[in-house]
C-alpha cells in the first residue's frame, strides 16, 4: 500500500518491479494516484480510499492471502484508520506488517502533513513487525526533538527503545547521523540485537531511494535473511541504483 505516481521513479512504480524481480507475487493497493513525484513542487493527488475499501472486500471474497503487508504513504486520516484495521486483521493471522511512516524528512513535515498524522501512525506501531522511519520520522513518533548534530550511540539506542516501548518490534531507522557518520541503526526483534550499518552519502536529492531500500529490505527479509544483513543488502542496492547509468 503506497502511492502511485504518474511520472517519477518512486513508491509503487519502483517497489513493484523490484519485488517482482525477486520472485514475489505482488498485490498492490494505491493509497493515492499522484500526477508526479512530490519533488517537483506541484502535483495533483487523487485519494483512493473508497477504491481501497472496495478492493479489500473483493480480495476477501476471492480468498486472497499474503506473506506480508507493506504500508507506505497514507493520504488522509480516514484512510489511515482503514489501513490500521486491515493490518490488524492480517497481523492476528501471523502475516508480517511493514510500516514506512512517510511524513517528514530533514527535520520538517512534508507538505500537507502535520501532528495529526503522527498520532495516527503511532497507532500502527503495536501492529507492525517492522518499522522503517527515517531519523526525522523516528524522532516525531518518539516525541523527541530533532537533533541537527550527530547522535551518540547511546542516544540512537534510546530512540529505538522508545519506539519499542510504544509497541514497535523490529526497528530500522534510516539516514541517521551517529558519531559523525551516516548510518542506518536498528534493532532485530528476532535476535534481540542492536545493529549499525554505516554508509557514505551520495550527494544529490533523488526521489525513490527510500522505496528502493524498503523493497530490497522486505525482499531479503522474507527470504529468511537476518535483518542486519538484509539492511546491508538493501543499502548496497540503493547505492547501485543511484550510480547506475540511465
Coordinates of N, CA and C in Angstrom, one line a residue:
X1 N 0.9 -1.2 0.0 CA 0.0 0.0 0.0 C 0.9 1.2 0.0
X2 N 0.8 2.0 -1.1 CA 1.6 3.1 -1.3 C 1.1 4.0 -2.4
X3 N 1.6 5.2 -2.6 CA 1.0 6.0 -3.7 C 1.6 5.5 -5.0
X4 N 0.9 5.9 -6.1 CA 1.4 5.5 -7.4 C 1.5 6.8 -8.3
X5 N 2.7 7.2 -8.6 CA 2.9 8.4 -9.3 C 2.8 8.2 -10.8
X6 N 2.2 9.1 -11.5 CA 2.1 9.0 -13.0 C 3.4 9.2 -13.6
X7 N 4.2 10.1 -13.0 CA 5.6 10.3 -13.5 C 6.6 10.3 -12.4
X8 N 7.7 9.6 -12.5 CA 8.7 9.5 -11.5 C 8.9 8.1 -10.9
X9 N 10.2 7.8 -10.6 CA 10.5 6.5 -10.1 C 10.5 6.5 -8.6
X10 N 9.3 6.2 -8.1 CA 9.1 6.3 -6.6 C 7.9 5.4 -6.3
X11 N 7.8 5.1 -5.0 CA 6.6 4.5 -4.4 C 6.3 3.2 -5.2
X12 N 5.0 2.9 -5.5 CA 4.7 1.7 -6.2 C 5.3 1.4 -7.5
X13 N 5.6 2.5 -8.3 CA 6.2 2.3 -9.6 C 7.6 1.8 -9.5
X14 N 8.2 2.0 -8.3 CA 9.6 1.5 -8.1 C 9.5 0.1 -7.3
X15 N 8.7 0.0 -6.3 CA 8.7 -1.2 -5.5 C 8.1 -2.4 -6.2
X16 N 7.1 -2.2 -7.0 CA 6.5 -3.4 -7.7 C 7.5 -4.2 -8.6
X17 N 8.2 -3.5 -9.5 CA 9.2 -4.2 -10.3 C 10.3 -4.8 -9.5
X18 N 10.8 -4.1 -8.5 CA 11.9 -4.7 -7.7 C 11.5 -6.0 -7.0
X19 N 10.3 -5.9 -6.3 CA 9.9 -7.1 -5.6 C 9.4 -8.2 -6.6
X20 N 8.9 -7.9 -7.8 CA 8.5 -8.9 -8.8 C 9.8 -9.6 -9.3
X21 N 10.9 -8.8 -9.4 CA 12.1 -9.3 -9.9 C 12.7 -10.3 -8.9
X22 N 12.4 -10.2 -7.6 CA 12.8 -11.1 -6.6 C 12.0 -12.4 -6.5
X23 N 10.9 -12.4 -7.4 CA 10.1 -13.6 -7.5 C 8.8 -13.6 -6.7
X24 N 8.5 -12.4 -6.1 CA 7.3 -12.3 -5.3 C 6.0 -11.9 -6.2
X25 N 4.9 -12.5 -5.8 CA 3.6 -12.1 -6.5 C 3.1 -10.9 -5.7
X26 N 2.9 -9.8 -6.5 CA 2.6 -8.5 -5.8 C 1.1 -8.2 -6.0
X27 N 0.5 -7.9 -4.8 CA -0.9 -7.3 -4.8 C -0.6 -5.8 -4.4
X28 N -1.2 -4.9 -5.2 CA -1.0 -3.5 -4.8 C -2.3 -2.8 -4.6
X29 N -2.3 -1.9 -3.6 CA -3.4 -1.0 -3.3 C -2.9 0.4 -3.3
X30 N -3.1 1.1 -4.4 CA -2.6 2.5 -4.4 C -3.4 3.4 -3.3
X31 N -2.6 4.0 -2.5 CA -3.3 4.9 -1.5 C -3.7 6.2 -2.1
X32 N -3.0 6.5 -3.2 CA -3.3 7.8 -4.0 C -2.7 7.6 -5.4
X33 N -3.4 8.2 -6.3 CA -2.8 8.4 -7.7 C -2.3 9.8 -7.7
X34 N -1.0 10.0 -8.0 CA -0.3 11.2 -7.9 C 0.2 11.6 -9.3
X35 N 0.0 12.8 -9.7 CA 0.4 13.2 -11.1 C 1.9 13.0 -11.3
X36 N 2.7 13.2 -10.3 CA 4.2 13.2 -10.4 C 4.8 13.1 -9.0
X37 N 6.0 12.8 -8.9 CA 6.6 12.8 -7.6 C 6.7 14.2 -6.9
X38 N 6.7 14.2 -5.6 CA 6.5 15.4 -4.9 C 7.6 16.4 -5.0
X39 N 8.8 16.0 -5.5 CA 9.9 16.9 -5.6 C 9.8 18.0 -6.6
X40 N 8.8 17.9 -7.5 CA 8.6 18.9 -8.5 C 7.9 20.2 -7.9
X41 N 7.4 20.0 -6.7 CA 6.7 21.2 -6.0 C 5.3 21.3 -6.3
X42 N 4.8 21.0 -7.5 CA 3.4 21.0 -7.9 C 3.0 19.6 -8.3
X43 N 1.8 19.2 -7.8 CA 1.3 17.9 -8.1 C -0.2 17.8 -7.9
X44 N -0.9 16.8 -8.5 CA -2.3 16.6 -8.3 C -2.4 15.2 -7.6
X45 N -3.3 15.1 -6.7 CA -3.5 13.8 -5.9 C -4.9 13.4 -5.9
X46 N -5.2 12.1 -6.2 CA -6.5 11.5 -6.1 C -6.5 10.6 -5.0
X47 N -7.3 10.8 -3.9 CA -7.5 10.0 -2.8 C -8.2 8.7 -3.2
X48 N -7.7 7.5 -3.0 CA -8.3 6.3 -3.5 C -8.8 5.4 -2.3
X49 N -9.2 6.1 -1.2 CA -9.6 5.3 -0.1 C -10.8 4.4 -0.4
X50 N -11.8 5.0 -1.1 CA -13.0 4.2 -1.4 C -12.7 3.0 -2.3
X51 N -11.8 3.2 -3.2 CA -11.3 2.1 -4.1 C -10.6 1.0 -3.3
X52 N -9.8 1.5 -2.3 CA -9.1 0.5 -1.5 C -10.0 -0.3 -0.7
X53 N -11.1 0.3 -0.1 CA -12.0 -0.4 0.7 C -12.8 -1.5 -0.1
X54 N -13.2 -1.1 -1.3 CA -13.8 -2.0 -2.3 C -12.9 -3.1 -2.7
X55 N -11.7 -2.9 -2.9 CA -10.7 -3.9 -3.3 C -10.5 -4.9 -2.2
X56 N -10.4 -4.4 -1.0 CA -10.2 -5.2 0.2 C -11.4 -6.2 0.3
X57 N -12.6 -5.7 0.1 CA -13.7 -6.6 0.2 C -13.7 -7.6 -0.9
X58 N -13.3 -7.2 -2.1 CA -13.3 -8.2 -3.2 C -12.2 -9.2 -3.0
X59 N -11.1 -8.8 -2.5 CA -10.0 -9.7 -2.2 C -10.4 -10.8 -1.2
X60 N -11.2 -10.3 -0.2 CA -11.6 -11.2 0.9 C -12.6 -12.2 0.3
X61 N -13.5 -11.8 -0.6 CA -14.4 -12.8 -1.3 C -13.6 -13.8 -2.1
X62 N -12.5 -13.3 -2.7 CA -11.7 -14.2 -3.6 C -10.7 -15.1 -2.8
X63 N -10.6 -14.8 -1.5 CA -9.8 -15.7 -0.7 C -8.3 -15.4 -0.8
X64 N -7.9 -14.2 -1.2 CA -6.5 -13.9 -1.4 C -5.9 -13.8 0.0
X65 N -4.6 -14.2 0.0 CA -3.8 -14.1 1.2 C -2.4 -13.7 0.9
X66 N -1.6 -13.3 1.9 CA -0.4 -12.6 1.7 C 0.7 -13.1 2.7
X67 N 2.0 -13.0 2.3 CA 3.1 -13.3 3.2 C 3.4 -12.0 4.1
X68 N 3.1 -10.9 3.5 CA 3.5 -9.6 4.3 C 2.6 -8.5 3.7
X69 N 2.4 -7.5 4.6 CA 1.7 -6.3 4.2 C 2.6 -5.1 4.4
X70 N 2.8 -4.3 3.4 CA 3.8 -3.3 3.4 C 3.1 -1.9 3.2
X71 N 3.2 -1.0 4.2 CA 2.5 0.3 4.1 C 3.5 1.4 4.0
X72 N 3.2 2.3 3.0 CA 4.0 3.5 2.8 C 3.1 4.7 3.0
X73 N 3.1 5.6 2.0 CA 2.4 6.9 2.1 C 0.9 6.7 2.3
X74 N 0.4 7.4 3.3 CA -1.0 7.5 3.6 C -1.5 8.9 3.3
X75 N -2.7 9.0 2.6 CA -3.1 10.3 2.1 C -4.0 11.0 3.0
X76 N -4.7 10.3 3.9 CA -5.7 11.0 4.8 C -5.9 10.3 6.1
X77 N -6.6 11.0 7.0 CA -6.8 10.4 8.3 C -7.8 9.2 8.2
X78 N -8.8 9.4 7.3 CA -9.8 8.3 7.1 C -9.1 7.1 6.5
X79 N -8.2 7.3 5.6 CA -7.5 6.1 5.0 C -6.6 5.5 6.1
X80 N -6.0 6.3 6.9 CA -5.1 5.7 8.0 C -5.9 4.7 8.8
X81 N -7.1 5.0 9.2 CA -7.9 4.1 10.1 C -8.2 2.8 9.3
X82 N -8.6 3.0 8.0 CA -8.9 1.8 7.2 C -7.6 0.9 7.1
X83 N -6.5 1.4 6.9 CA -5.3 0.7 6.8 C -4.9 0.0 8.1
X84 N -5.1 0.7 9.2 CA -4.8 0.2 10.5 C -5.6 -1.1 10.8
X85 N -6.9 -1.0 10.5 CA -7.8 -2.1 10.7 C -7.5 -3.3 9.8
X86 N -7.1 -3.0 8.6 CA -6.7 -4.1 7.7 C -5.5 -4.8 8.1
X87 N -4.5 -4.0 8.5 CA -3.2 -4.6 9.0 C -3.4 -5.4 10.3
X88 N -4.3 -4.9 11.2 CA -4.5 -5.6 12.4 C -5.1 -7.0 12.1
X89 N -6.0 -7.0 11.2 CA -6.6 -8.3 10.8 C -5.6 -9.3 10.3
X90 N -4.7 -8.9 9.5 CA -3.6 -9.8 9.0 C -2.6 -10.1 10.0
X91 N -2.3 -9.1 10.9 CA -1.3 -9.3 11.9 C -1.8 -10.4 12.9
X92 N -3.1 -10.5 13.2 CA -3.6 -11.5 14.1 C -3.5 -12.9 13.4
X93 N -3.4 -12.9 12.1 CA -3.3 -14.2 11.4 C -1.8 -14.6 11.1
X94 N -0.9 -13.8 11.7 CA 0.5 -14.2 11.6 C 1.2 -13.6 10.4
X95 N 0.6 -12.7 9.6 CA 1.2 -12.0 8.5 C 2.1 -10.9 9.0
X96 N 3.3 -10.7 8.5 CA 4.2 -9.7 9.0 C 3.7 -8.3 8.4
X97 N 3.8 -7.3 9.2 CA 3.4 -6.0 8.7 C 4.6 -5.0 8.8
X98 N 4.9 -4.4 7.6 CA 6.0 -3.5 7.5 C 5.4 -2.0 7.4
X99 N 5.9 -1.1 8.1 CA 5.5 0.3 8.1 C 6.6 1.2 7.8
X100 N 6.4 2.0 6.7 CA 7.3 3.1 6.4 C 6.4 4.3 6.6
X101 N 6.6 5.0 7.8 CA 5.8 6.1 8.2 C 6.1 7.4 7.4
X102 N 5.8 7.4 6.2 CA 6.1 8.6 5.3 C 5.4 9.8 5.8
X103 N 6.2 10.8 6.3 CA 5.5 12.1 6.7 C 6.5 13.2 6.8
X104 N 7.8 13.0 6.8 CA 8.8 14.1 7.1 C 10.2 13.7 6.7
X105 N 11.0 14.7 6.6 CA 12.5 14.5 6.4 C 13.2 15.8 6.7
X106 N 14.5 15.7 7.0 CA 15.3 16.8 7.3 C 14.7 17.8 8.3
X107 N 14.1 17.2 9.3 CA 13.6 18.0 10.4 C 12.2 18.7 10.2
X108 N 11.5 18.4 9.1 CA 10.3 19.1 8.9 C 9.3 18.1 8.2
X109 N 8.0 18.4 8.3 CA 6.9 17.6 7.7 C 6.9 17.9 6.2
X110 N 6.4 16.9 5.5 CA 6.1 17.1 4.0 C 4.9 18.0 3.9
X111 N 4.7 18.6 2.8 CA 3.6 19.5 2.5 C 2.3 18.8 2.8
X112 N 1.4 19.4 3.6 CA 0.0 18.9 3.8 C 0.0 17.9 5.0
X113 N 1.1 17.6 5.7 CA 1.1 16.7 6.8 C 1.5 17.4 8.1
X114 N 0.8 17.0 9.2 CA 1.1 17.7 10.4 C 1.1 16.7 11.6
X115 N 0.9 17.3 12.8 CA 0.9 16.5 14.0 C -0.1 15.4 14.1
X116 N -1.3 15.6 13.4 CA -2.3 14.6 13.4 C -1.9 13.3 12.8
X117 N -1.0 13.4 11.8 CA -0.5 12.2 11.1 C 0.4 11.4 12.1
X118 N 1.1 12.1 12.9 CA 2.0 11.4 13.9 C 1.1 10.6 14.8
X119 N 0.1 11.2 15.4 CA -0.8 10.5 16.3 C -1.4 9.2 15.7
X120 N -1.8 9.3 14.4 CA -2.4 8.2 13.7 C -1.3 7.1 13.5
X121 N -0.2 7.5 13.1 CA 0.9 6.5 12.8 C 1.4 5.8 14.1
X122 N 1.3 6.5 15.2 CA 1.7 5.9 16.4 C 0.8 4.7 16.7
X123 N -0.5 4.8 16.3 CA -1.4 3.7 16.5 C -1.0 2.4 15.7
X124 N -0.2 2.6 14.7 CA 0.2 1.5 13.8 C 1.4 0.7 14.5
X125 N 2.1 1.4 15.4 CA 3.3 0.7 15.9 C 3.1 -0.6 16.6
X126 N 2.0 -0.8 17.4 CA 1.9 -2.1 18.1 C 1.5 -3.2 17.1
X127 N 1.0 -2.9 15.9 CA 0.7 -4.0 15.0 C 1.7 -4.2 13.9
X128 N 2.8 -3.4 14.0 CA 3.9 -3.5 13.0 C 5.0 -4.4 13.5
X129 N 5.4 -5.4 12.6 CA 6.5 -6.2 12.9 C 7.8 -5.5 12.6
X130 N 7.8 -4.6 11.7 CA 9.0 -3.8 11.2 C 8.5 -2.4 10.9
X131 N 9.3 -1.4 11.5 CA 9.0 0.0 11.1 C 10.3 0.5 10.5
X132 N 10.2 1.3 9.5 CA 11.3 1.8 8.7 C 11.2 3.3 8.6
X133 N 11.3 4.1 9.6 CA 11.3 5.5 9.5 C 12.7 6.1 9.2
X134 N 12.7 7.3 8.6 CA 14.0 8.0 8.6 C 14.2 8.6 10.0
X135 N 15.3 9.3 10.2 CA 15.6 9.8 11.5 C 14.5 10.9 12.0
X136 N 14.1 11.7 11.0 CA 13.1 12.8 11.4 C 11.8 12.1 11.8
X137 N 11.4 11.1 11.1 CA 10.1 10.4 11.4 C 10.2 9.7 12.7
X138 N 11.4 9.1 12.9 CA 11.6 8.3 14.2 C 11.5 9.3 15.4
X139 N 12.1 10.5 15.2 CA 12.0 11.5 16.3 C 10.6 11.9 16.6
X140 N 9.8 12.2 15.5 CA 8.5 12.6 15.6 C 7.6 11.5 16.3
X141 N 7.8 10.3 15.9 CA 7.0 9.2 16.5 C 7.3 9.1 18.0
X142 N 8.6 9.2 18.3 CA 9.0 9.0 19.7 C 8.8 10.3 20.6
X143 N 8.4 11.4 19.9 CA 8.2 12.6 20.7 C 9.5 13.2 21.2
X144 N 10.6 13.0 20.4 CA 11.9 13.5 20.7 C 12.2 14.7 19.8
X145 N 13.0 15.7 20.3 CA 13.4 16.8 19.4 C 14.3 16.3 18.3
X146 N 14.2 16.9 17.2 CA 15.1 16.6 16.1 C 16.5 17.2 16.3
X147 N 17.5 16.4 16.3 CA 18.9 16.9 16.6 C 19.6 17.1 15.2
X148 N 20.1 18.3 15.0 CA 20.8 18.6 13.7 C 22.3 18.1 13.9
X149 N 22.7 18.0 15.1 CA 24.1 17.5 15.3 C 24.0 15.9 15.5
X150 N 25.1 15.3 15.4 CA 25.1 13.8 15.4 C 24.6 13.2 16.7
X151 N 24.0 12.1 16.6 CA 23.6 11.3 17.8 C 24.8 10.6 18.3
X152 N 24.8 10.3 19.6 CA 25.7 9.3 20.2 C 25.1 7.9 20.0
X153 N 25.9 6.9 20.2 CA 25.4 5.5 20.1 C 24.4 5.3 21.2
X154 N 24.6 5.9 22.3 CA 23.6 5.7 23.4 C 22.3 6.4 23.1
X155 N 22.3 7.6 22.5 CA 21.1 8.3 22.1 C 20.4 7.6 21.0
X156 N 21.1 6.9 20.1 CA 20.5 6.2 19.0 C 19.7 5.0 19.6
X157 N 20.3 4.3 20.5 CA 19.7 3.1 21.1 C 18.5 3.6 22.0
X158 N 18.6 4.7 22.6 CA 17.5 5.2 23.4 C 16.3 5.6 22.5
X159 N 16.5 6.1 21.3 CA 15.5 6.4 20.4 C 14.8 5.1 20.0
X160 N 15.6 4.1 19.7 CA 15.0 2.8 19.3 C 14.2 2.3 20.4
X161 N 14.7 2.4 21.6 CA 14.0 1.8 22.8 C 12.6 2.5 23.0
X162 N 12.6 3.8 22.8 CA 11.3 4.5 22.9 C 10.3 3.9 22.0
X163 N 10.7 3.7 20.7 CA 9.8 3.1 19.7 C 9.4 1.7 20.1
X164 N 10.3 1.0 20.6 CA 10.0 -0.4 21.1 C 8.9 -0.4 22.2
X165 N 9.1 0.6 23.1 CA 8.2 0.7 24.3 C 6.8 1.1 23.8
X166 N 6.7 1.8 22.6 CA 5.5 2.2 22.1 C 4.8 1.1 21.3
X167 N 5.4 -0.1 21.2 CA 4.8 -1.2 20.6 C 5.5 -1.8 19.4
X168 N 6.5 -1.0 18.8 CA 7.2 -1.5 17.6 C 8.0 -2.7 18.0
X169 N 8.2 -3.6 17.0 CA 9.0 -4.8 17.3 C 10.4 -4.6 16.7
X170 N 10.6 -4.9 15.5 CA 11.9 -4.6 14.9 C 11.9 -3.2 14.3
X171 N 13.0 -2.4 14.5 CA 13.1 -1.0 14.2 C 14.3 -0.8 13.3
X172 N 14.1 -0.1 12.2 CA 15.2 0.3 11.2 C 15.1 1.7 11.0
X173 N 16.0 2.5 11.5 CA 16.0 4.0 11.3 C 17.0 4.4 10.2
X174 N 16.6 4.9 9.1 CA 17.5 5.3 8.1 C 18.0 6.7 8.2
X175 N 19.0 7.1 7.5 CA 19.5 8.4 7.3 C 19.8 9.1 8.7
X176 N 20.3 8.3 9.6 CA 20.7 8.9 10.9 C 22.2 9.3 10.8
X177 N 22.6 10.2 11.7 CA 24.0 10.6 11.8 C 24.5 10.2 13.2
X178 N 25.3 9.2 13.3 CA 25.8 8.7 14.6 C 27.3 8.9 14.7
X179 N 27.7 9.6 15.7 CA 29.1 9.9 16.0 C 29.8 10.5 14.7
X180 N 29.0 11.3 14.0 CA 29.6 12.0 12.8 C 29.6 11.2 11.5
X181 N 29.0 10.0 11.5 CA 29.0 9.2 10.3 C 27.5 8.8 10.0
X182 N 27.2 8.8 8.7 CA 25.9 8.4 8.2 C 25.7 6.9 8.5
X183 N 24.5 6.6 9.0 CA 24.3 5.2 9.4 C 22.8 4.9 9.4
X184 N 22.5 3.6 9.2 CA 21.2 3.0 9.4 C 21.3 2.3 10.8
X185 N 20.5 2.6 11.7 CA 20.5 2.0 13.0 C 19.3 1.2 13.2
X186 N 19.4 0.1 14.0 CA 18.2 -0.7 14.1 C 18.3 -1.7 15.3
X187 N 17.2 -2.4 15.4 CA 17.0 -3.5 16.4 C 16.2 -4.6 15.8
X188 N 16.8 -5.8 15.9 CA 16.2 -7.0 15.4 C 15.4 -7.8 16.5
X189 N 14.1 -7.8 16.4 CA 13.3 -8.4 17.4 C 13.5 -9.9 17.5
X190 N 13.9 -10.5 16.4 CA 14.1 -12.0 16.4 C 15.4 -12.4 17.1
X191 N 16.5 -11.6 16.9 CA 17.8 -11.9 17.5 C 18.0 -11.1 18.8
X192 N 17.2 -10.1 19.0 CA 17.3 -9.2 20.2 C 18.7 -8.5 20.1
X193 N 19.1 -8.1 18.9 CA 20.4 -7.4 18.8 C 20.2 -6.1 18.1
X194 N 20.9 -5.1 18.7 CA 21.0 -3.8 18.0 C 22.1 -3.9 16.9
X195 N 21.9 -3.0 15.9 CA 23.0 -3.1 14.8 C 23.1 -1.7 14.2
X196 N 24.2 -1.4 13.6 CA 24.5 -0.2 12.9 C 25.2 -0.5 11.6
X197 N 24.6 0.1 10.5 CA 25.2 -0.1 9.2 C 25.6 1.3 8.7
X198 N 26.9 1.5 8.6 CA 27.5 2.8 8.1 C 27.5 2.9 6.6
X199 N 27.3 4.1 6.1 CA 27.3 4.2 4.6 C 27.8 5.6 4.3
X200 N 28.3 5.7 3.0 CA 28.7 7.0 2.5 C 27.6 7.7 1.8
X201 N 27.2 8.9 2.1 CA 26.1 9.6 1.5 C 26.6 10.1 0.1
X202 N 25.7 9.8 -0.9 CA 26.0 10.3 -2.2 C 25.2 11.7 -2.4
X203 N 25.9 12.7 -2.8 CA 25.3 14.0 -2.9 C 24.2 14.0 -4.0
X204 N 23.2 14.8 -3.7 CA 22.0 15.0 -4.6 C 20.8 14.6 -3.9
X205 N 19.6 15.1 -4.4 CA 18.3 14.7 -3.9 C 17.6 13.9 -4.9
X206 N 17.5 12.6 -4.7 CA 17.0 11.7 -5.7 C 15.7 11.0 -5.1
X207 N 14.6 11.2 -5.8 CA 13.3 10.6 -5.3 C 13.4 9.1 -5.5
X208 N 12.7 8.4 -4.5 CA 12.6 7.0 -4.6 C 13.6 6.1 -3.9
X209 N 14.6 6.8 -3.4 CA 15.7 6.0 -2.7 C 15.1 5.2 -1.5
X210 N 14.2 5.8 -0.8 CA 13.6 5.1 0.4 C 12.8 3.9 -0.1
X211 N 12.1 4.1 -1.2 CA 11.3 3.0 -1.7 C 12.1 1.8 -2.3
X212 N 13.2 2.1 -2.9 CA 14.2 1.1 -3.3 C 14.7 0.4 -2.1
X213 N 15.1 1.1 -1.1 CA 15.6 0.5 0.1 C 14.6 -0.4 0.8
X214 N 13.3 0.1 0.9 CA 12.3 -0.7 1.5 C 12.0 -2.0 0.7
X215 N 11.9 -1.9 -0.6 CA 11.6 -3.1 -1.4 C 12.7 -4.1 -1.3
X216 N 13.9 -3.7 -1.3 CA 15.1 -4.6 -1.2 C 15.1 -5.2 0.2
X217 N 14.8 -4.4 1.2 CA 14.9 -4.9 2.6 C 13.8 -5.9 2.8
X218 N 12.6 -5.7 2.4 CA 11.5 -6.6 2.6 C 11.7 -7.9 1.8
X219 N 12.2 -7.7 0.6 CA 12.5 -8.9 -0.3 C 13.5 -9.8 0.3
X220 N 14.6 -9.3 0.9 CA 15.6 -10.1 1.5 C 15.1 -10.7 2.8
X221 N 14.5 -9.9 3.7 CA 14.0 -10.4 5.0 C 13.0 -11.6 4.8
X222 N 12.1 -11.4 3.8 CA 11.1 -12.5 3.6 C 11.8 -13.8 3.1
X223 N 13.0 -13.7 2.6 CA 13.7 -14.9 2.2 C 14.3 -15.6 3.4
X224 N 14.3 -14.9 4.5 CA 14.9 -15.5 5.8 C 16.2 -15.0 6.2
X225 N 16.7 -13.9 5.5 CA 18.0 -13.3 5.8 C 17.8 -12.6 7.2
X226 N 18.9 -12.6 8.0 CA 18.9 -11.8 9.2 C 18.7 -10.4 8.9
X227 N 18.1 -9.6 9.8 CA 17.7 -8.2 9.5 C 18.9 -7.4 9.2
X228 N 20.0 -7.5 10.0 CA 21.2 -6.6 9.8 C 21.8 -6.9 8.4
X229 N 21.8 -8.2 8.0 CA 22.3 -8.5 6.6 C 21.4 -7.9 5.5
X230 N 20.1 -8.0 5.8 CA 19.1 -7.5 4.8 C 19.3 -6.0 4.6
X231 N 19.5 -5.3 5.8 CA 19.8 -3.9 5.7 C 21.0 -3.5 4.8
X232 N 22.0 -4.3 5.0 CA 23.3 -4.1 4.2 C 23.0 -4.3 2.7
X233 N 22.3 -5.4 2.4 CA 22.0 -5.7 1.0 C 21.1 -4.6 0.4
X234 N 20.1 -4.1 1.2 CA 19.2 -3.1 0.7 C 20.0 -1.7 0.5
X235 N 20.9 -1.4 1.4 CA 21.7 -0.2 1.3 C 22.6 -0.2 0.1
X236 N 23.2 -1.4 -0.2 CA 24.0 -1.6 -1.4 C 23.2 -1.4 -2.6
X237 N 21.9 -1.9 -2.6 CA 21.0 -1.8 -3.7 C 20.7 -0.4 -4.1
X238 N 20.5 0.5 -3.0 CA 20.3 1.9 -3.3 C 21.5 2.5 -3.9
X239 N 22.6 2.2 -3.4 CA 23.9 2.8 -4.0 C 24.0 2.4 -5.5
X240 N 23.8 1.1 -5.7 CA 23.9 0.7 -7.1 C 22.9 1.3 -8.0
X241 N 21.7 1.5 -7.5 CA 20.6 2.2 -8.3 C 20.9 3.6 -8.6
X242 N 21.5 4.3 -7.6 CA 21.8 5.7 -7.8 C 22.9 5.9 -8.9
X243 N 23.9 5.0 -8.8 CA 25.1 5.2 -9.6 C 25.0 4.5 -11.0
X244 N 23.9 3.7 -11.2 CA 23.8 3.0 -12.4 C 23.4 4.0 -13.6
X245 N 24.2 4.0 -14.7 CA 23.9 4.9 -15.8 C 22.5 4.6 -16.4
X246 N 21.8 5.7 -16.8 CA 20.5 5.5 -17.4 C 20.6 5.2 -18.9

